Coordinates of N, CA and C in Angstrom, one line a residue:
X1 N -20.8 10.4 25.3 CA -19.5 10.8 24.7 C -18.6 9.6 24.5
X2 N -18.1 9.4 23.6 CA -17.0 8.2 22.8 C -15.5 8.7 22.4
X3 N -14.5 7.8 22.9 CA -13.3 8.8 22.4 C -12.9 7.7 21.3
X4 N -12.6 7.9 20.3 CA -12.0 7.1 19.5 C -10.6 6.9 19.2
X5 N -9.8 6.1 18.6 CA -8.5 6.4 18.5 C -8.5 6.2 17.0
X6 N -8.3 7.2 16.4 CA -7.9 7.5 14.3 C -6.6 7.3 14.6
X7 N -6.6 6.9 13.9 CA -4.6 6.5 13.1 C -4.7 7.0 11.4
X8 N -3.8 7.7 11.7 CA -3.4 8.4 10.1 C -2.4 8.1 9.9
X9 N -2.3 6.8 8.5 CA -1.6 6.5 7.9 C -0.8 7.1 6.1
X10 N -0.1 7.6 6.4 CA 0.4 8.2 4.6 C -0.1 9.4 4.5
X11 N -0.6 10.2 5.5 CA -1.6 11.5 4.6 C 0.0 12.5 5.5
X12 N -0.2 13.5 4.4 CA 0.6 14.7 4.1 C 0.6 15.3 5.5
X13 N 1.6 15.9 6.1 CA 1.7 16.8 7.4 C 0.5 17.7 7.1
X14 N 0.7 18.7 5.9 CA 0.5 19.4 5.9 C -1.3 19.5 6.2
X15 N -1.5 18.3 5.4 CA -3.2 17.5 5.2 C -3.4 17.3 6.8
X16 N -2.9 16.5 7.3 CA -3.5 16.4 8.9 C -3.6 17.1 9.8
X17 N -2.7 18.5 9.9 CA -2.6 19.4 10.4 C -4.3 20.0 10.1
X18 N -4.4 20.3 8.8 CA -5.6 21.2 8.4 C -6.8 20.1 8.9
X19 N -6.7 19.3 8.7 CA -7.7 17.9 8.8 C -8.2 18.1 10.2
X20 N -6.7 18.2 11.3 CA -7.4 18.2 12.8 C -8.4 19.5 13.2
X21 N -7.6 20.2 12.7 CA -8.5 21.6 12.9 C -9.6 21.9 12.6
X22 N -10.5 21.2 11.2 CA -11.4 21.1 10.7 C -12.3 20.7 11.5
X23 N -11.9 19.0 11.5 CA -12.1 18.0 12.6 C -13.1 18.8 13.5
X24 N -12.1 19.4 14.3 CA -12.5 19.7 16.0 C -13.8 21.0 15.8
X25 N -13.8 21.6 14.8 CA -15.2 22.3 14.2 C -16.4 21.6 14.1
X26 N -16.3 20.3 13.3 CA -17.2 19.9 13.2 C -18.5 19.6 14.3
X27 N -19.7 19.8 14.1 CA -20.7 19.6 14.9 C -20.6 17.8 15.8
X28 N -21.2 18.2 17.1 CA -20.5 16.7 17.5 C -19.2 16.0 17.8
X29 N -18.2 16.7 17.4 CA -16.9 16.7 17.8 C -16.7 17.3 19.1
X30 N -16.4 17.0 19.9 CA -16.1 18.1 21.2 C -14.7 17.9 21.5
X31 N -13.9 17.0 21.4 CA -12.3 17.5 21.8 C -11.8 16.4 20.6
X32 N -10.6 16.9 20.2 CA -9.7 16.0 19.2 C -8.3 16.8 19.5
X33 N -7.1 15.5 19.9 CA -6.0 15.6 20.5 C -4.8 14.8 19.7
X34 N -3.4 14.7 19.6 CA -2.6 14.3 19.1 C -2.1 13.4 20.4
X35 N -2.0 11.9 20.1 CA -1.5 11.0 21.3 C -0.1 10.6 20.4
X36 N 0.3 10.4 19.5 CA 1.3 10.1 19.3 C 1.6 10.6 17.3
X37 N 2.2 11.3 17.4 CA 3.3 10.8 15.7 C 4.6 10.8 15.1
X38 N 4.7 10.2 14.3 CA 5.6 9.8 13.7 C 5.8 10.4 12.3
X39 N 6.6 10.2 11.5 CA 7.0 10.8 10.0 C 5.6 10.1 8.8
X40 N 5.3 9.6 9.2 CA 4.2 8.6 8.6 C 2.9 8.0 8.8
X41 N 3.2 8.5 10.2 CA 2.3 8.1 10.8 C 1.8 8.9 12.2
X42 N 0.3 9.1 12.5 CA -0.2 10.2 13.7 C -1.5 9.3 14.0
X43 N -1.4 9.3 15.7 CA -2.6 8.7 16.3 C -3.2 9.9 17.2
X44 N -4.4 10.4 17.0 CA -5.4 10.8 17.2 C -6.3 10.2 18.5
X45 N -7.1 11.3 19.3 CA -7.9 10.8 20.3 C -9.1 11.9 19.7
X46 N -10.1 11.3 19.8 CA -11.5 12.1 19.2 C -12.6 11.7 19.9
X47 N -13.0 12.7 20.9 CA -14.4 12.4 21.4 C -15.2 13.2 20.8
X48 N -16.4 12.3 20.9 CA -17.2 13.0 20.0 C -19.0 12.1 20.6
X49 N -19.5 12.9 20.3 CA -21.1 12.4 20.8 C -21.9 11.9 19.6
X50 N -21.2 11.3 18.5 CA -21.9 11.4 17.2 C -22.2 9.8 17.3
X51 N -22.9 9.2 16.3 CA -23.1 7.9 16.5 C -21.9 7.0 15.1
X52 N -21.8 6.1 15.3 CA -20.2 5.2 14.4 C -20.4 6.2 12.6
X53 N -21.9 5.9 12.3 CA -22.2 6.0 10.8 C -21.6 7.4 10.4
X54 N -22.0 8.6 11.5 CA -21.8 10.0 11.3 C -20.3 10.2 11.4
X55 N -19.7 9.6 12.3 CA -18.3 9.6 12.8 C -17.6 9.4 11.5
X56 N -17.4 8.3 10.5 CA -17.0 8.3 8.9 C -17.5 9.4 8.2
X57 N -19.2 9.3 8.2 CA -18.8 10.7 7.5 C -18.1 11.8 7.6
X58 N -18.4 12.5 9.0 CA -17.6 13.7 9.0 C -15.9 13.4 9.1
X59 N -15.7 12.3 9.5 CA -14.1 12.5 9.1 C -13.9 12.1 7.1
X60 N -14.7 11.6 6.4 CA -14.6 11.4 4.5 C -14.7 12.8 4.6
X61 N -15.6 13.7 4.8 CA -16.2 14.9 4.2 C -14.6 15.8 4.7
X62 N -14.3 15.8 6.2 CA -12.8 16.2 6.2 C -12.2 16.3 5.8
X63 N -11.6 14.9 5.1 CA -10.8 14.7 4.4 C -10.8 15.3 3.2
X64 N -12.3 14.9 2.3 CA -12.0 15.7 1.1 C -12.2 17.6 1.6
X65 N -12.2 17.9 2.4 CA -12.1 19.3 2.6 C -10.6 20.0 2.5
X66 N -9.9 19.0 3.0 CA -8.1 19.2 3.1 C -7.6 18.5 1.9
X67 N -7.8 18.1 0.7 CA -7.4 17.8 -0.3 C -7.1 16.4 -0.4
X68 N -7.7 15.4 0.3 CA -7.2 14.2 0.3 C -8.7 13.4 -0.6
X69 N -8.5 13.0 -2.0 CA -8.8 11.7 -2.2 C -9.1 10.5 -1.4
X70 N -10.5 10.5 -1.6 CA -10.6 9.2 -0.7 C -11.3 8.2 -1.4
X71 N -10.9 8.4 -2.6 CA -10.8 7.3 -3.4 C -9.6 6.2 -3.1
X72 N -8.7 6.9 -2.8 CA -7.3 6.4 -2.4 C -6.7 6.1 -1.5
X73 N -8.4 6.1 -0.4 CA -7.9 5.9 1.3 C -8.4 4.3 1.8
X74 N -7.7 4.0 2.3 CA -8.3 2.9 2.8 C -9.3 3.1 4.5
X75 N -10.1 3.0 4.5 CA -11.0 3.5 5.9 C -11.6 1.9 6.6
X76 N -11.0 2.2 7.7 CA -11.4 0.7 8.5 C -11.9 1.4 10.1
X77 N -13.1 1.1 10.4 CA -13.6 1.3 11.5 C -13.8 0.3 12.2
X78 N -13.5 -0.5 13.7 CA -13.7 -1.5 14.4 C -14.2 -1.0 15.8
X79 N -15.1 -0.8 16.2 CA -15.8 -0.5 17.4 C -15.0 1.0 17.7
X80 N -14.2 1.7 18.6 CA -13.5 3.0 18.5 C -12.3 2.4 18.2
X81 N -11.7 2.0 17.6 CA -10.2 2.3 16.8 C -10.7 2.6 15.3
X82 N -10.2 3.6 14.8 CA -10.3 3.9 12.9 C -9.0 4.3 12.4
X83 N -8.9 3.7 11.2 CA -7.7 3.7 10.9 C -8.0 4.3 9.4
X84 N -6.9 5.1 9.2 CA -7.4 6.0 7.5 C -6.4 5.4 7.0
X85 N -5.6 4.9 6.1 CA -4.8 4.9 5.3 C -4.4 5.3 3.4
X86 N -3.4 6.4 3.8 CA -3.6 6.9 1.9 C -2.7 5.6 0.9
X87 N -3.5 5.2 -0.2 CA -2.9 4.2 -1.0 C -1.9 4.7 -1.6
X88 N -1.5 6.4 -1.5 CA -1.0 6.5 -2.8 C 0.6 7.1 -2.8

C-alpha cells in the first residue's frame, strides 16, 4: 500500500467533489482523504495498492468521468506526489 499526495490545481469544486468520490470506488484505491484546500487549490492523500502506471490511469479516466478535459490538464507524477493542473 502507497499513499500519494494529488494536488488539484484549477479544477471546479464541484469536479473534485465528484472526482473524490469516484476516486475512492475505484478498484485498488482503498482510502482517499482531503489534507488541505483552498479556493484553487485541494491536496489529497490516496492510498492505493495499484502500481505508478495504473495510478494515472484511473485518476485520467476519473477525471474525464466528472467532466474534466484532459486535454487541458497538465499531469505531473514524481515518485508519490501528482499534481493535476487545469490549463484552462
Amino acid at each position: 500500500l502507497t499513499t500519494y499526495n494529488l494536488k488539484m490545481i484549477r479544477i471546479k469544486t464541484v469536479q473534485a467533489i465528484r472526482f473524490k468520490k469516484r476516486l475512492a470506488g475505484y478498484r485498488g484505491i482503498k482510502e482517499i482523504s482531503t489534507i488541505s484546500s483552498r479556493s484553487s487549490e485541494r491536496t489529497l492523500a490516496l492510498n492505493a495498492s495499484l502500481k505508478p502506471g495504473l495510478i494515472e490511469e484511473a485518476i485520467l479516466e476519473t477525471l474525464m468521468d466528472v467532466g474534466v478535459n484532459v486535454d487541458e490538464i497538465r499531469f505531473e507524477m514524481s515518485g508519490t506526489n501528482i499534481e493535476i493542473e487545469n490549463l484552462r
